[in-house]
mmCIF file of C-alpha atoms in Angstrom:
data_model
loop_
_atom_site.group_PDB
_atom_site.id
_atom_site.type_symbol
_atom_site.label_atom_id
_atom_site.label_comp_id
_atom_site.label_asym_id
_atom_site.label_seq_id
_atom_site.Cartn_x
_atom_site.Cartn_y
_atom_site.Cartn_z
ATOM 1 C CA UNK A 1 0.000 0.000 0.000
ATOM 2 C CA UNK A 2 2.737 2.472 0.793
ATOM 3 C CA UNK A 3 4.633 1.475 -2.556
ATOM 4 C CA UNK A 4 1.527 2.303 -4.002
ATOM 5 C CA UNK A 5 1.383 5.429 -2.642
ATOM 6 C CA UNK A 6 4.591 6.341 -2.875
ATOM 7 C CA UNK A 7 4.454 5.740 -7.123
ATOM 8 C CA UNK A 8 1.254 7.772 -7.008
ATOM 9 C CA UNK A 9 2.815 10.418 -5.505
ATOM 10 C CA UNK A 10 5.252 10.917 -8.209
ATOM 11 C CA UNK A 11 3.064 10.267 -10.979
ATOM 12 C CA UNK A 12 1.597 13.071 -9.678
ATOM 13 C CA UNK A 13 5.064 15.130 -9.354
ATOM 14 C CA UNK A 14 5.911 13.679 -13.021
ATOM 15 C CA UNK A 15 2.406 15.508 -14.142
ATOM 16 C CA UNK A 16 3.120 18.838 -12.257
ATOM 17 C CA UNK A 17 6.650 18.851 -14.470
ATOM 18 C CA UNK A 18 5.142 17.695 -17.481
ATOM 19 C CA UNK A 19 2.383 20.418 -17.883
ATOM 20 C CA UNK A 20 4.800 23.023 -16.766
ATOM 21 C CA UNK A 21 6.916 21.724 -19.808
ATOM 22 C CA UNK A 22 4.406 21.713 -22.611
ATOM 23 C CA UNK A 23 3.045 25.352 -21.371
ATOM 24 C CA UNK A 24 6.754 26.365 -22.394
ATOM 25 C CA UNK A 25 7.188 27.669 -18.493
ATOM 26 C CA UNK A 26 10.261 24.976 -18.718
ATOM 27 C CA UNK A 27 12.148 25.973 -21.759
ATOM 28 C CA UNK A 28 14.285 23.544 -23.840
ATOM 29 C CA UNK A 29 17.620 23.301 -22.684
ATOM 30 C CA UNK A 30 16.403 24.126 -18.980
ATOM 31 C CA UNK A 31 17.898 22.597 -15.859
ATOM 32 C CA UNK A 32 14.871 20.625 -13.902
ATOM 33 C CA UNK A 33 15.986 22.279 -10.229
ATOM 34 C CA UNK A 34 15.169 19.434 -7.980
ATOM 35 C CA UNK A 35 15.234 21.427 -4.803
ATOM 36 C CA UNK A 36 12.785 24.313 -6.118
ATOM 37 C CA UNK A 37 10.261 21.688 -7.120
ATOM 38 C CA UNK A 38 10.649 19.478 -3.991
ATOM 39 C CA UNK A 39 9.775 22.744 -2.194
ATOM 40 C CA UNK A 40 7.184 24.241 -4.480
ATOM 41 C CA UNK A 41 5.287 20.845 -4.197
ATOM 42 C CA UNK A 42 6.327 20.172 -0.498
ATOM 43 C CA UNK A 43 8.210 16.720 -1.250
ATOM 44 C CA UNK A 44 11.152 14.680 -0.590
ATOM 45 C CA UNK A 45 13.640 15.369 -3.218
ATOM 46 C CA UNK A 46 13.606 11.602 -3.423
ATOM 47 C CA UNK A 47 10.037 11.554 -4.505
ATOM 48 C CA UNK A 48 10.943 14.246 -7.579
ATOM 49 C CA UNK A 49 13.806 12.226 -8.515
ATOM 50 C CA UNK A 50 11.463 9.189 -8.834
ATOM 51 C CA UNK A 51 9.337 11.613 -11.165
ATOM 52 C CA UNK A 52 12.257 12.161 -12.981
ATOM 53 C CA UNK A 53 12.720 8.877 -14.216
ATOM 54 C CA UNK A 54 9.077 8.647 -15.146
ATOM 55 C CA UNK A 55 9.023 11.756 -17.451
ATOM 56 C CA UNK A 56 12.134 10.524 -19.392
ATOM 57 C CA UNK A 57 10.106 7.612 -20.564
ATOM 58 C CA UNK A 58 8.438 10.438 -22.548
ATOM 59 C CA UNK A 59 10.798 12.136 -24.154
ATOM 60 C CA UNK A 60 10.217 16.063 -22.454
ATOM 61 C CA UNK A 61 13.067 15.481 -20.435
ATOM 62 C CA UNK A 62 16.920 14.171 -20.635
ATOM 63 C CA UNK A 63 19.252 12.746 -17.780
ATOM 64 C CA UNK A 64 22.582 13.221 -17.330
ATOM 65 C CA UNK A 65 25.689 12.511 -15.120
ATOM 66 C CA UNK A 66 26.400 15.094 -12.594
ATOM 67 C CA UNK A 67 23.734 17.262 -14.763
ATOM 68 C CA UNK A 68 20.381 16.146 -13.625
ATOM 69 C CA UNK A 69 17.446 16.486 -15.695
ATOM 70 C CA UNK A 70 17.264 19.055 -18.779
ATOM 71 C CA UNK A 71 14.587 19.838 -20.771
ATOM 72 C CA UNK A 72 14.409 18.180 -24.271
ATOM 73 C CA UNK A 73 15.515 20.386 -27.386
ATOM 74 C CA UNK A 74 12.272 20.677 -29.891
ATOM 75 C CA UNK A 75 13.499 20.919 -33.244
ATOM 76 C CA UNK A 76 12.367 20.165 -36.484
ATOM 77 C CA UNK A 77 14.131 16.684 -36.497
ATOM 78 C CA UNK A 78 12.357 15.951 -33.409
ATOM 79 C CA UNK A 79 8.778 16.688 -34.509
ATOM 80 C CA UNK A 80 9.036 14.955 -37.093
ATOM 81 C CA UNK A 81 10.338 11.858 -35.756
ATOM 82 C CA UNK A 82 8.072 12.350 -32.677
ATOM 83 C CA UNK A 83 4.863 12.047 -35.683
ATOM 84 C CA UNK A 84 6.695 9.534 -37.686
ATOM 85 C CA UNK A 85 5.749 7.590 -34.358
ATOM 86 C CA UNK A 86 2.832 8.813 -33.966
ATOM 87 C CA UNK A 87 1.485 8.000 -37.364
ATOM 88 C CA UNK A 88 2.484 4.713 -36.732
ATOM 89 C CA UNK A 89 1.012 3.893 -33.227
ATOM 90 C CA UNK A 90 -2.498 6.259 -34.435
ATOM 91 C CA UNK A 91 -2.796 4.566 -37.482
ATOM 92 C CA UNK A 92 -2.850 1.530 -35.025
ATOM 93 C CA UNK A 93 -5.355 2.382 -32.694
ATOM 94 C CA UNK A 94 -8.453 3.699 -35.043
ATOM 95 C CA UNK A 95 -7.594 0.364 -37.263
ATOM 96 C CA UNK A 96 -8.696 -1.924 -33.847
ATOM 97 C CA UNK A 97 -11.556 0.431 -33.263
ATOM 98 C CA UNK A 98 -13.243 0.201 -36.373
ATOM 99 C CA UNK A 99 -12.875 -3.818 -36.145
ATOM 100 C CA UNK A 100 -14.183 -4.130 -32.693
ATOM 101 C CA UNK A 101 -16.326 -1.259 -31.757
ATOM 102 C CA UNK A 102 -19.808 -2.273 -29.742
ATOM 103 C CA UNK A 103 -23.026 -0.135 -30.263
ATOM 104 C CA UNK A 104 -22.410 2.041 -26.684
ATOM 105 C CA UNK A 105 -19.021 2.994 -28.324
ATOM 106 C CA UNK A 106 -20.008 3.642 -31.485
ATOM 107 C CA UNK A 107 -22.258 6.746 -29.511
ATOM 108 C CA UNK A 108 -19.117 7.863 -27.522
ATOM 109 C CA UNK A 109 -17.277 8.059 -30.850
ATOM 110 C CA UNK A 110 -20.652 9.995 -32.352
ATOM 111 C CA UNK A 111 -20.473 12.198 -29.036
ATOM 112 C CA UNK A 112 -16.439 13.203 -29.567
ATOM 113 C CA UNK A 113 -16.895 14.355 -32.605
ATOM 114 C CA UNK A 114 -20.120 16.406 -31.645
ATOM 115 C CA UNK A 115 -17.693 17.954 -29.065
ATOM 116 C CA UNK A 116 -15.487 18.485 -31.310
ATOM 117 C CA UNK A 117 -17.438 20.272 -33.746
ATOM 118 C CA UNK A 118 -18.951 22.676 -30.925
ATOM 119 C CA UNK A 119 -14.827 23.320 -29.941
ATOM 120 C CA UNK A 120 -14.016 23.944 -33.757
ATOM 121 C CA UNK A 121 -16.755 26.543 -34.053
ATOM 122 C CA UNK A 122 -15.006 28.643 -30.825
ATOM 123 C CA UNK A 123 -11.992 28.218 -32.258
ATOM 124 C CA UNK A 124 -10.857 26.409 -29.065
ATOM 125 C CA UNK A 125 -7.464 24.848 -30.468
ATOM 126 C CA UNK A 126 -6.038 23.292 -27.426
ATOM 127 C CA UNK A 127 -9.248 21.724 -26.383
ATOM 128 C CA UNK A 128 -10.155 20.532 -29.802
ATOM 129 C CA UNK A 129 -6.378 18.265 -29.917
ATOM 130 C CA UNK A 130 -7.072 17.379 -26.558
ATOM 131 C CA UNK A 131 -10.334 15.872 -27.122
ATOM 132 C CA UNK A 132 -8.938 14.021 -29.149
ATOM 133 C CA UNK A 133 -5.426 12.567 -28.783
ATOM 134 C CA UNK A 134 -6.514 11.956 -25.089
ATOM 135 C CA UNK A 135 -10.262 10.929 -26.050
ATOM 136 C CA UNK A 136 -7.522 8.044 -28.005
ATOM 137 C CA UNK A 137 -5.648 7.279 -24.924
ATOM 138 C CA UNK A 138 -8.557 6.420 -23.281
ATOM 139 C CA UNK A 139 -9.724 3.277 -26.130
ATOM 140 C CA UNK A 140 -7.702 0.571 -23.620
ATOM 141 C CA UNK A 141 -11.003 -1.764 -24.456
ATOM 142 C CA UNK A 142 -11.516 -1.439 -27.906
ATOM 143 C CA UNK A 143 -8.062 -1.348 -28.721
ATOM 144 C CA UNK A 144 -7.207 -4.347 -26.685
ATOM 145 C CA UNK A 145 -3.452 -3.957 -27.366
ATOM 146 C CA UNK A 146 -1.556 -2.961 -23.392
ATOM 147 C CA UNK A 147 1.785 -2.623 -25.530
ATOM 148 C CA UNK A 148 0.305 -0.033 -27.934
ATOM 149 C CA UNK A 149 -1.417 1.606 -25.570
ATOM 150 C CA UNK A 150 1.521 1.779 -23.247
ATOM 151 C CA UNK A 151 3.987 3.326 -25.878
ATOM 152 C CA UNK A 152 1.122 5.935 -27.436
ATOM 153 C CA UNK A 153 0.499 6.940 -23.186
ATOM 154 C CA UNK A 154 4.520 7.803 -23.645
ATOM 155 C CA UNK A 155 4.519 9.704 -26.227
ATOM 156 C CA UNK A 156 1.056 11.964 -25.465
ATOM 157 C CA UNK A 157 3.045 14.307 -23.285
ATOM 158 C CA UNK A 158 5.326 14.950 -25.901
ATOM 159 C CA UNK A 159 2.352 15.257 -28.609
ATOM 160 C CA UNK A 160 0.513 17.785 -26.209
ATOM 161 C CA UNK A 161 3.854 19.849 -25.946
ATOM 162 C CA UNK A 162 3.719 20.022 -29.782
ATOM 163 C CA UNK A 163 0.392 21.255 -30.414
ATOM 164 C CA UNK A 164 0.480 23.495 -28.138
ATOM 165 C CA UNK A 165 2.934 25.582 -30.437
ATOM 166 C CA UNK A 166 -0.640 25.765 -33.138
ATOM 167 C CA UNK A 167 -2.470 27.613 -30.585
ATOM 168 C CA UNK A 168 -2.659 30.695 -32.398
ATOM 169 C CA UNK A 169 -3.573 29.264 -35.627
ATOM 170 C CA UNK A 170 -6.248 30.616 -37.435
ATOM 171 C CA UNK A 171 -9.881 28.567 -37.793
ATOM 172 C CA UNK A 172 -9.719 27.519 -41.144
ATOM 173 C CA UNK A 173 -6.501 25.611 -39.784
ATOM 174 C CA UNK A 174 -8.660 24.559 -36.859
ATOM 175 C CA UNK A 175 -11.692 23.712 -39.533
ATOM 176 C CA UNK A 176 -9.750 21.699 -41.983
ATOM 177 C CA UNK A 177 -8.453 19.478 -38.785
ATOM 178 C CA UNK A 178 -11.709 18.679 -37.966
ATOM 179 C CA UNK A 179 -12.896 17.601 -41.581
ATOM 180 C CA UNK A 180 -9.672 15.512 -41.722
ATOM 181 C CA UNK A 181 -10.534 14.076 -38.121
ATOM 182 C CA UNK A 182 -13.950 14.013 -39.480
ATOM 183 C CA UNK A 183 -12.679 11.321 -41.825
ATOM 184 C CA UNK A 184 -11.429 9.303 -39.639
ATOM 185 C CA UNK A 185 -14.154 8.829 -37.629
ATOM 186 C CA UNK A 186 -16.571 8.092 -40.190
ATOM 187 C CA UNK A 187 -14.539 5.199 -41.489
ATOM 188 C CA UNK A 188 -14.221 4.029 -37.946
ATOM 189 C CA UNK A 189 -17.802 3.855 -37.934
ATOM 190 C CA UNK A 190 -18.234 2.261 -41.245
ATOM 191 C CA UNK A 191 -16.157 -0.683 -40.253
ATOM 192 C CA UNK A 192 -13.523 0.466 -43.039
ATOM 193 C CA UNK A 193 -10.308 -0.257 -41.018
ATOM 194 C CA UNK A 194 -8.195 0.370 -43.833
ATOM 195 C CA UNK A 195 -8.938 3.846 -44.267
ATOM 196 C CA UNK A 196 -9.596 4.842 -40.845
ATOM 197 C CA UNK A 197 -5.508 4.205 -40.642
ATOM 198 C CA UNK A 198 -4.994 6.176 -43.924
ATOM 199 C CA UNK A 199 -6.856 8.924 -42.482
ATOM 200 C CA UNK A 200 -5.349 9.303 -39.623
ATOM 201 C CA UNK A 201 -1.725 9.355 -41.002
ATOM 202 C CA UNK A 202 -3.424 12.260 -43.052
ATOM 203 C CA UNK A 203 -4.427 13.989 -39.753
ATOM 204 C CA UNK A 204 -0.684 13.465 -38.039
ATOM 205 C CA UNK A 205 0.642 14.874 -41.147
ATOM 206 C CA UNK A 206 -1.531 17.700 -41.330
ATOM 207 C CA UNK A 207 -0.851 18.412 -37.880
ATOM 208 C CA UNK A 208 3.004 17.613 -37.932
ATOM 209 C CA UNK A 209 2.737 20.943 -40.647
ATOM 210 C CA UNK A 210 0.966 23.034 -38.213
ATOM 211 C CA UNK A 211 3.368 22.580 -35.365
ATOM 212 C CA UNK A 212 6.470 22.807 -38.090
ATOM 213 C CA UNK A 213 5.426 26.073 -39.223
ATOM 214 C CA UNK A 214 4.369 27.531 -35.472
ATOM 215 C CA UNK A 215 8.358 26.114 -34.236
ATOM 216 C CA UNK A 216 9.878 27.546 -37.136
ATOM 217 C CA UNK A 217 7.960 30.940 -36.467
ATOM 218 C CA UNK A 218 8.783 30.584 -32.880
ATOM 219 C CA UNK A 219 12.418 30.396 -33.348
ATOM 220 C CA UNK A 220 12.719 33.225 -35.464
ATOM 221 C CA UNK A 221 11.243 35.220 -33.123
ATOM 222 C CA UNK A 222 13.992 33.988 -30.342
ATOM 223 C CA UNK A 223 16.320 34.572 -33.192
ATOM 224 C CA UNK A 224 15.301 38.818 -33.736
ATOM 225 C CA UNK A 225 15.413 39.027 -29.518
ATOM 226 C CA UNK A 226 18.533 37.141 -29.390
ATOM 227 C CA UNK A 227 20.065 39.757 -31.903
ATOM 228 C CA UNK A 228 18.489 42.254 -30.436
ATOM 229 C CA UNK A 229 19.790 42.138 -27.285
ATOM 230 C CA UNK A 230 23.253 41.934 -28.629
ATOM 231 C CA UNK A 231 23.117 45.350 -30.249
#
């Protein structure tokens, strides 16, 4: 019971870091201060450490010798490799839902997309990705694969840290990833497997674009401060 307590704990700890991460208030390159969190969250610095080793199972964070914990570089290279992955392990998961759904499902899958329609309209961007890359996460049953499941709950911290770069992209963006989602979850419902996966790839792709042209943006603006500031 106390083991059990003691990983829930720092699940909990790993979550803290992790959101402060994708919301950019950890910056690549940063040093993870183990002390200031330990405090901030009134824990043992044991009990962050143990967090530690949790988040670099998803890729926000790196551990080194005599370094501790730094926050992972996002570059191009790495969002692209990161939705290589993604693609792969999506493509996946809709292909076992459309073979196996049940009637109740088949509503919650109607339902997402009615939410997601209703966040596309208010242009809510962060909500609309969230809906549904942890709406996915959440298929355990109708997926019935614990290894794919496992590896995509690894990478979603990473994937949320990436879309949240598109959150100032404009409607029609937001729009045209819903009719691509839209797709997706029509074939799911049709029982066509096959293009439920090639959909989806679709949607990582279109999305991989989205958070490639918000980084690239991003770092030029770091790029004019950084010169800037020299001058």
């Amino acid at each position: 019971m106390h083991e059990e307590k003691a990983n829930s704990l720092s699940e909990q700890i790993a979550r803290h870091i992790s959101e402060q991460i994708i919301r950019g208030e950890l910056v690549e390159g940063e040093r993870i201060q183990e002390l200031r969190i330990a405090s901030e969250l009134d824990v043992s610095r044991g009990s962050v450490r143990e967090a530690l080793l949790l988040l670099e199972r998803t890729q926000l964070i790196e551990i080194y010798p005599r370094r501790g914990a730094i926050v992972s570089e996002m570059s191009a290279l790495q969002v692209r490799a990161l939705f290589e992955m993604c693609c792969l392990l999506l493509g996946q998961i809709v292909h076992r839902m459309a073979e196996t759904w049940r009637p109740h499902e088949a509503e919650r899958v109607q339902l997402l997309l009615e939410q997601l329609e209703a966040e596309t309209r208010q242009g809510h961007t962060e909500k609309f990705y969230d809906l549904i890359f942890q709406g996915l996460a959440q298929q355990q049953d109708m997926v019935g694969n614990p290894y794919l499941m496992r590896y995509y709950h690894e990478l979603l911290p990473s994937l949320r840290r990436s879309y949240f770069l598109t959150l100032n992209i404009s409607k029609r963006e937001l729009q045209e990833s819903f009719d691509l989602f839209k797709l997706v979850t029509d074939a799911i419902l049709s029982r066509k497997s096959h293009q439920a996966t090639l959909f989806m790839e679709d949607f990582c792709r279109h999305l991989r674009n989205l958070v490639l042209e918000s980084l690239t943006r991003m770092k030029q603006i770091e790029l004019a401060w950084a010169r800037r500031s020299r001058r």
